[in-house]
mmCIF file of C-alpha atoms in Angstrom:
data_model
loop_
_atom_site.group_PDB
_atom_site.id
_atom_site.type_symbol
_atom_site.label_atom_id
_atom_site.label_comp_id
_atom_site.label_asym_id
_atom_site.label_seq_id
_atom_site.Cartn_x
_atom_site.Cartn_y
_atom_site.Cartn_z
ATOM 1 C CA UNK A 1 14.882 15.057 0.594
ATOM 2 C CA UNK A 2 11.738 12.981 -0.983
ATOM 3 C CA UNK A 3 12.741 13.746 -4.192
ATOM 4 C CA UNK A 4 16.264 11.669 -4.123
ATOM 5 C CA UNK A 5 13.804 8.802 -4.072
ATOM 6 C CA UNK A 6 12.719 9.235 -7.828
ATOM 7 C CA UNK A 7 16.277 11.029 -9.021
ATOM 8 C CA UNK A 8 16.657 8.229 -11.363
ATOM 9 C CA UNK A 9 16.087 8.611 -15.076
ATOM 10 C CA UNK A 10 12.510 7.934 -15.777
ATOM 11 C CA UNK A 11 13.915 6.099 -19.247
ATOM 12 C CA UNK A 12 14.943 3.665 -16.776
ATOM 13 C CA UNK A 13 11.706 2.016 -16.370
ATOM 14 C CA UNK A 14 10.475 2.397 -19.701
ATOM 15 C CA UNK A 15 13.508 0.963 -21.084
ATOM 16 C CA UNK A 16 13.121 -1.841 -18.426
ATOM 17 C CA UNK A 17 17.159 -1.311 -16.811
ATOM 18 C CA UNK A 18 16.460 -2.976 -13.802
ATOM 19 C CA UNK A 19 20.117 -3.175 -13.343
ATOM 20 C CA UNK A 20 20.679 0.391 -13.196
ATOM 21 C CA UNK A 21 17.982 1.328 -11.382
ATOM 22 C CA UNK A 22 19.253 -1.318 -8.994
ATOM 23 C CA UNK A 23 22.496 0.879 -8.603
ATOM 24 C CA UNK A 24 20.620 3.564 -8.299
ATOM 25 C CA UNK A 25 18.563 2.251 -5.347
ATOM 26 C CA UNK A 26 21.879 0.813 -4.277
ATOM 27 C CA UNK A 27 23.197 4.207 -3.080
ATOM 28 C CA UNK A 28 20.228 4.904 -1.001
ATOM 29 C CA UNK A 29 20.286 2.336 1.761
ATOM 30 C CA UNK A 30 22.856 0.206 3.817
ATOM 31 C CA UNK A 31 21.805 -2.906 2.657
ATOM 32 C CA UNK A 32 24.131 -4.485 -0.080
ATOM 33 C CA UNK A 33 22.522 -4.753 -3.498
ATOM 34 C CA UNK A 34 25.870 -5.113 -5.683
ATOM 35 C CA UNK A 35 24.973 -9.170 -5.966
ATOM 36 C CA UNK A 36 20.930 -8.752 -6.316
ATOM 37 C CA UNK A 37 21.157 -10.264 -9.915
ATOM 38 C CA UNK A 38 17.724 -8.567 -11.640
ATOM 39 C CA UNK A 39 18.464 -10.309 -15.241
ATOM 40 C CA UNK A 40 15.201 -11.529 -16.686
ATOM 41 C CA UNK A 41 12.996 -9.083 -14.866
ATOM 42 C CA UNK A 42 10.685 -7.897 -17.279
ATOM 43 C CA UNK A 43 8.238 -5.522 -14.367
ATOM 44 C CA UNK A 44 8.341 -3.640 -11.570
ATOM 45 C CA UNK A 45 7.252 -6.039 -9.473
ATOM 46 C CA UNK A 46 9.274 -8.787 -10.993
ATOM 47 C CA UNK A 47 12.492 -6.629 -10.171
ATOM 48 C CA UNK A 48 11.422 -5.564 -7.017
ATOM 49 C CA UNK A 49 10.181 -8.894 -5.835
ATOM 50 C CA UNK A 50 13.761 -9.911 -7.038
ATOM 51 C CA UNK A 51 15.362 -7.360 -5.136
ATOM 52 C CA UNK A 52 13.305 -8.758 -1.492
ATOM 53 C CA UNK A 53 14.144 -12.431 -2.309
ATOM 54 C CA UNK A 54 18.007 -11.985 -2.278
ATOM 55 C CA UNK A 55 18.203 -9.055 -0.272
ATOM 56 C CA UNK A 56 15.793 -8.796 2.279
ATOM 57 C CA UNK A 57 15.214 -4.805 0.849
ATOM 58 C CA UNK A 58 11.467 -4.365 1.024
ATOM 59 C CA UNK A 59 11.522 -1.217 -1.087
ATOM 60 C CA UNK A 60 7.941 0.618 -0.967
ATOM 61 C CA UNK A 61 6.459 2.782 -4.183
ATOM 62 C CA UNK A 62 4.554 5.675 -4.207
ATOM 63 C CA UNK A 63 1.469 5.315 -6.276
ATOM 64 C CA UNK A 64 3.975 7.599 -9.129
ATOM 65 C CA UNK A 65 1.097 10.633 -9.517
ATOM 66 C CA UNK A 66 3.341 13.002 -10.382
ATOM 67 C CA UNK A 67 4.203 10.214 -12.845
ATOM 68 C CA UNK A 68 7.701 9.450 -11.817
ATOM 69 C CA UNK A 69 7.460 6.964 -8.687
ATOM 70 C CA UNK A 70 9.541 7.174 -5.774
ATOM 71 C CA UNK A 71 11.435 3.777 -4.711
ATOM 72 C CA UNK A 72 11.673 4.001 -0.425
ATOM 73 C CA UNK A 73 14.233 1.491 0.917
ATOM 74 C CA UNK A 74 12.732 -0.205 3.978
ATOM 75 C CA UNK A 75 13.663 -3.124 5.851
ATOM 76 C CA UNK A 76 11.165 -4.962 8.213
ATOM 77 C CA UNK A 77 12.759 -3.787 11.079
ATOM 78 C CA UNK A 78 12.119 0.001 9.446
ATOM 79 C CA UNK A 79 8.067 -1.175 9.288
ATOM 80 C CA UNK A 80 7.848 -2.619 12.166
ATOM 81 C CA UNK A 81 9.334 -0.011 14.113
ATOM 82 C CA UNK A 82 6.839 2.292 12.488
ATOM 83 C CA UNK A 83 3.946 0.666 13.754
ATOM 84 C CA UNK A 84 4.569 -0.133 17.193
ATOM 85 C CA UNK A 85 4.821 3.987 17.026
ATOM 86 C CA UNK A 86 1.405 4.101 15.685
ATOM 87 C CA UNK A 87 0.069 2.206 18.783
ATOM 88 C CA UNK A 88 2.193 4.998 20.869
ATOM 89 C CA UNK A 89 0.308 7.651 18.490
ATOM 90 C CA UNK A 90 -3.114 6.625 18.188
ATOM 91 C CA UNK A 91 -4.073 3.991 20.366
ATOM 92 C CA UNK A 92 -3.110 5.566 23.991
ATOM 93 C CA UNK A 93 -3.681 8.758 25.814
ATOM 94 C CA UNK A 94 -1.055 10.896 26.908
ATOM 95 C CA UNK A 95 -0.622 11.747 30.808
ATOM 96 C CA UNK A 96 -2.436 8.077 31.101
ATOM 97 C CA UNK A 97 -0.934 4.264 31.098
ATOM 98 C CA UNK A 98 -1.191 2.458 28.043
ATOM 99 C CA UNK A 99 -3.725 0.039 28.293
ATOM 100 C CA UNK A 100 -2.841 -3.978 27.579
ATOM 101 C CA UNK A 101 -5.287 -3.819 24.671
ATOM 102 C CA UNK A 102 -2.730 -0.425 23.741
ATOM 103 C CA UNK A 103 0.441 -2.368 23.936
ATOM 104 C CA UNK A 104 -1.036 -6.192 22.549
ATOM 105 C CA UNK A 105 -4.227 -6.096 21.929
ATOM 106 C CA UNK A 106 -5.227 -8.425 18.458
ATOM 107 C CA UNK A 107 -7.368 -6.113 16.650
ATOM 108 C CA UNK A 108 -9.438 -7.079 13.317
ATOM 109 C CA UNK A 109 -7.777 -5.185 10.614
ATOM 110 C CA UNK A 110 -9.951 -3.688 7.588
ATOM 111 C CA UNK A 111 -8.103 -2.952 4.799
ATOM 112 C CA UNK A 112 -9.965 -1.944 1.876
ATOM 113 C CA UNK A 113 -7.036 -2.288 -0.682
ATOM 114 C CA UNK A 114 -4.980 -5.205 -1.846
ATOM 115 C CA UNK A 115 -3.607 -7.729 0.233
ATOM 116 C CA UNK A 116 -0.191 -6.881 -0.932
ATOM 117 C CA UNK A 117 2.099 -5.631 -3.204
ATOM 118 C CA UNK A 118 5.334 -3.150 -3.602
ATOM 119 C CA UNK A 119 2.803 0.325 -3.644
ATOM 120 C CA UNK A 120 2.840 1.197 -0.471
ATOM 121 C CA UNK A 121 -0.666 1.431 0.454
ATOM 122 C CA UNK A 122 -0.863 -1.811 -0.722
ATOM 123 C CA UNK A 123 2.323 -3.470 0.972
ATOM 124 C CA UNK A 124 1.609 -2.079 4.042
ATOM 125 C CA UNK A 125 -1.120 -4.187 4.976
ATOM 126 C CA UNK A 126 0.931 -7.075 5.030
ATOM 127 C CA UNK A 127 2.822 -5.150 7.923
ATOM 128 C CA UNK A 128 -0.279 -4.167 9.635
ATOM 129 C CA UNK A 129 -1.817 -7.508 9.511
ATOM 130 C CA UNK A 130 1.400 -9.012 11.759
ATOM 131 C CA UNK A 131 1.542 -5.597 13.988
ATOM 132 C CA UNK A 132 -2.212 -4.961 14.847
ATOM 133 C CA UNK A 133 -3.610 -8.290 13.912
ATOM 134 C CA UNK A 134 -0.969 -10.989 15.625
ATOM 135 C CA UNK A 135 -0.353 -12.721 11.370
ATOM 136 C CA UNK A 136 -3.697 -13.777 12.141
ATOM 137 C CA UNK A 137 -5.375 -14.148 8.499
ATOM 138 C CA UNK A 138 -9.183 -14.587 10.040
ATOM 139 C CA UNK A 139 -8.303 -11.079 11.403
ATOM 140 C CA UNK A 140 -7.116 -9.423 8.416
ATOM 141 C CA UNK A 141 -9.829 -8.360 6.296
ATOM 142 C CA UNK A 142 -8.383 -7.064 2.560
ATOM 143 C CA UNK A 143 -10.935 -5.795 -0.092
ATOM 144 C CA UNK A 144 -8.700 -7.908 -2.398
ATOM 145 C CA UNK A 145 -6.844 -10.975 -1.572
ATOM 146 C CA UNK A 146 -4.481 -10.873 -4.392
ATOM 147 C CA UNK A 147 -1.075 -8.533 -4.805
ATOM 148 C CA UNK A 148 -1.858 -5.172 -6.254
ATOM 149 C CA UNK A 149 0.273 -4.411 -9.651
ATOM 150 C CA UNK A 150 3.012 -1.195 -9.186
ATOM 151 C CA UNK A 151 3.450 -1.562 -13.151
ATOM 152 C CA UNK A 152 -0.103 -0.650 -13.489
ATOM 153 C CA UNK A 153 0.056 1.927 -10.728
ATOM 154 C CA UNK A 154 2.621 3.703 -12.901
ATOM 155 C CA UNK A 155 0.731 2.964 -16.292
ATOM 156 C CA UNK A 156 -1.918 4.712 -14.323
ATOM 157 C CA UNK A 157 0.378 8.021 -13.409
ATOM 158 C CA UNK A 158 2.140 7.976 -17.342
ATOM 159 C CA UNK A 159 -1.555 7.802 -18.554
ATOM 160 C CA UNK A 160 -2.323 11.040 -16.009
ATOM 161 C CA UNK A 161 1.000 12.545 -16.833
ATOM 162 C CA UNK A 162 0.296 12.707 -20.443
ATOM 163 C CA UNK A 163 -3.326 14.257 -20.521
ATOM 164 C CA UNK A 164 -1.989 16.800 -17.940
ATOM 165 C CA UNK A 165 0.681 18.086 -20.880
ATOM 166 C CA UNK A 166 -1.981 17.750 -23.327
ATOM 167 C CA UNK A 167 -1.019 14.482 -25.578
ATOM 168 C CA UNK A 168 -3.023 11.591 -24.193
ATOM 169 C CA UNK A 169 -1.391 9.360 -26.929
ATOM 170 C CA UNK A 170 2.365 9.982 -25.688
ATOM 171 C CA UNK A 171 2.869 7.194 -22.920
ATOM 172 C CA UNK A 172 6.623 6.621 -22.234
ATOM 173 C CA UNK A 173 5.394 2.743 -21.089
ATOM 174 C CA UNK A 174 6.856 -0.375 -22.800
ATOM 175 C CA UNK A 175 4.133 -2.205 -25.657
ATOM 176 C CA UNK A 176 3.470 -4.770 -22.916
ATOM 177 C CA UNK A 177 2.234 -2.677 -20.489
ATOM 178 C CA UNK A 178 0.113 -0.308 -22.745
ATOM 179 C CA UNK A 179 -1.587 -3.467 -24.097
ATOM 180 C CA UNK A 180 -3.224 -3.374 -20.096
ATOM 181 C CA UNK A 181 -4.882 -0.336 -20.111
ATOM 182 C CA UNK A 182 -8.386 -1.777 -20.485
ATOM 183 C CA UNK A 183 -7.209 -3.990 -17.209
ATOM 184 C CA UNK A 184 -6.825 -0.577 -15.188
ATOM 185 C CA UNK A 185 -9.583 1.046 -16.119
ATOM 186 C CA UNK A 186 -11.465 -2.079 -15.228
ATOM 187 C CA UNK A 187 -9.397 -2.009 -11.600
ATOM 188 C CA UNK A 188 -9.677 1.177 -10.877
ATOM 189 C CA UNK A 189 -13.460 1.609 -11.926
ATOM 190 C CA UNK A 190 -13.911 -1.608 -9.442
ATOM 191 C CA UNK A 191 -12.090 -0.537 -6.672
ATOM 192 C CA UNK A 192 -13.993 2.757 -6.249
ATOM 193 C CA UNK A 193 -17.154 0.858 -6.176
ATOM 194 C CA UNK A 194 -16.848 -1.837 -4.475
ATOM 195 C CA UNK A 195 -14.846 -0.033 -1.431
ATOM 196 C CA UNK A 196 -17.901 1.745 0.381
ATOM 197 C CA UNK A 197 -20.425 -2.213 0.571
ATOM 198 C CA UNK A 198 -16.706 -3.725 1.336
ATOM 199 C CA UNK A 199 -16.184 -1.635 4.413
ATOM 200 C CA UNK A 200 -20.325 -1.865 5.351
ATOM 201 C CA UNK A 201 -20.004 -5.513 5.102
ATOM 202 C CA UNK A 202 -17.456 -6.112 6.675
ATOM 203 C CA UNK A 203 -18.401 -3.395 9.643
ATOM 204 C CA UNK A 204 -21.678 -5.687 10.048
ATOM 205 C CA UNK A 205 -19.514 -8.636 10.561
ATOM 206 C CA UNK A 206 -17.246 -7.313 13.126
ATOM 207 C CA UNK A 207 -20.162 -5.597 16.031
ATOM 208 C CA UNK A 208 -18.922 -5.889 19.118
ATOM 209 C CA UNK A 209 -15.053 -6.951 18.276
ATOM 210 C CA UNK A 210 -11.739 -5.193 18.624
ATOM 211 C CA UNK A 211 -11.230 -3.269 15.063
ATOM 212 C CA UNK A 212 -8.617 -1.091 13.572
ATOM 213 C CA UNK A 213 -9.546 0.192 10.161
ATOM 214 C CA UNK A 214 -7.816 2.352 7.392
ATOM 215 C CA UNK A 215 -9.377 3.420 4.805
ATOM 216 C CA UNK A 216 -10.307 6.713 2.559
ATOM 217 C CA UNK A 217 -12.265 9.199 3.849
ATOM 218 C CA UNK A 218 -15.545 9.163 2.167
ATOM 219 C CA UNK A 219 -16.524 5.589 2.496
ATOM 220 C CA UNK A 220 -16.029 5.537 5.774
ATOM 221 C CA UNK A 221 -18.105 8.102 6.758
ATOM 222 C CA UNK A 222 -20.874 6.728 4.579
ATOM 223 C CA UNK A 223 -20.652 3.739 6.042
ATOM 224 C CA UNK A 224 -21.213 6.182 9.396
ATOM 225 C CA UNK A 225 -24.083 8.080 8.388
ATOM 226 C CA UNK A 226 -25.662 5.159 7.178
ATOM 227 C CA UNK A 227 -25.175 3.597 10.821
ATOM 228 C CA UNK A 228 -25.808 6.561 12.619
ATOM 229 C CA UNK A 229 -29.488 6.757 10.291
ATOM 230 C CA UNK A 230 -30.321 3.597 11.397
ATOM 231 C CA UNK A 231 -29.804 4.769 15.527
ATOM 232 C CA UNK A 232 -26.418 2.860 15.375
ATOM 233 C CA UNK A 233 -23.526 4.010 17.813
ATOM 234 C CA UNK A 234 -20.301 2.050 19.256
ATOM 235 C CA UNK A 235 -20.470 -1.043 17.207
ATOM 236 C CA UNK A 236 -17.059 -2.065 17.835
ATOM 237 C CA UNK A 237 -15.434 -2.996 21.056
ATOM 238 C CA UNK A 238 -14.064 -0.271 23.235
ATOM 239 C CA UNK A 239 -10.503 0.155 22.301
ATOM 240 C CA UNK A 240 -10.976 0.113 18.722
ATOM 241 C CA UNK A 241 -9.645 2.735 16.063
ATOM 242 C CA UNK A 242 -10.794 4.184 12.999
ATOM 243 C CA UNK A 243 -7.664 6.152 10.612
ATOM 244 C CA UNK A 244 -9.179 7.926 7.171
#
């Protein structure tokens, strides 16, 4: 069930036992973790980037907003065979033949997110960008270039966690990582506005070529009506996909 992926004791990050939790994880996938040596890792990120560089493990988080994140064990093979089944699910028409574009078309990807990083809706995009785009960087279009933090993503769903049970102040998060809470507010105020000119922008840019875009709801359609005002229809080339 979804919750063995966060059945670890949440102490375990706050306390920064990377080696347990690595045990933990350990029992959850086939890949060996007993020599992944995670001394010196000081984040998140640092131990999960550890765990990737001596394992091959790409373990995806969840953004934590029940305030305990879940840790998913996935290998490349595990992402990439999920996306060639979203080109089965939403880019061909059942009782028909898949088209070529279907199968291998090279679509632009707009991803208005980070680049990368171990969240998943971050991470993902690295995935996406070799499945739908060919690796091609000029057609993978992030709202951010850089790697988006999970340690703030969970400073994020403490800080949520604690208001919810009435004690703002009470933030089981280590000194370091409270000292960044001005940084997320800043990132998260700047992500909500800069999403909806991203996508527009971007949208302009790409008239008439092969897209595949995932984003959140409400910008999107925005960006929509705002087309759709201005007599706008079919911008993109036929074959193109839009997922909210």
């Amino acid at each position: 069930e979804h919750t063995m992926y966060k059945s670890y004791p949440i102490s375990l990050l706050g306390n920064r036992r990377f080696d347990m939790l690595t045990g933990w994880l350990n029992k959850l996938t086939s890949v060996d973790l007993s020599k992944v040596d995670v001394k010196g890792c000081d984040s998140i990120d640092g131990w999960l980037d550890a765990v990737f560089d001596q394992s091959g493990l790409d373990v995806m988080t969840s953004s934590g907003s029940t305030g305990t994140m879940s840790f998913l064990p996935r290998t490349a093979q595990d992402y990439a065979k999920g996306l060639r089944s979203n080109r089965v699910t939403e880019l061909q028409t059942f009782g028909q033949a898949p088209t070529d574009t279907a199968l291998n078309g090279v679509f632009h990807v707009i991803w208005p997110n980070y680049a990368d990083g171990h969240v998943s809706s971050f991470r993902s995009g690295q995935y996406q960008k070799a499945a739908m785009a060919g690796g091609r960087e000029d057609h993978f279009h992030p709202l951010y270039h850089e790697k988006g933090s999970s340690d703030l993503m969970w400073l994020a769903a403490q800080m949520r966690a604690a208001a919810a049970r009435g004690d703002a102040s009470r933030i089981e998060a280590p000194p370091s990582l409270l000292a960044r809470r001005d940084e997320l507010a800043k990132q998260q105020a700047g992500m909500r506005g800069r999403q909806l000119s991203f996508i527009g922008e971007v949208a302009e840019q790409l008239k008439g070529q092969l897209v595949y875009c995932i984003g959140p709801t409400y910008p999107l359609w925005q960006v929509a009506q705002r087309g759709k005002d201005k007599g706008g229809s079919r911008e993109f080339a036929p074959g193109s996909f839009i997922r909210t």
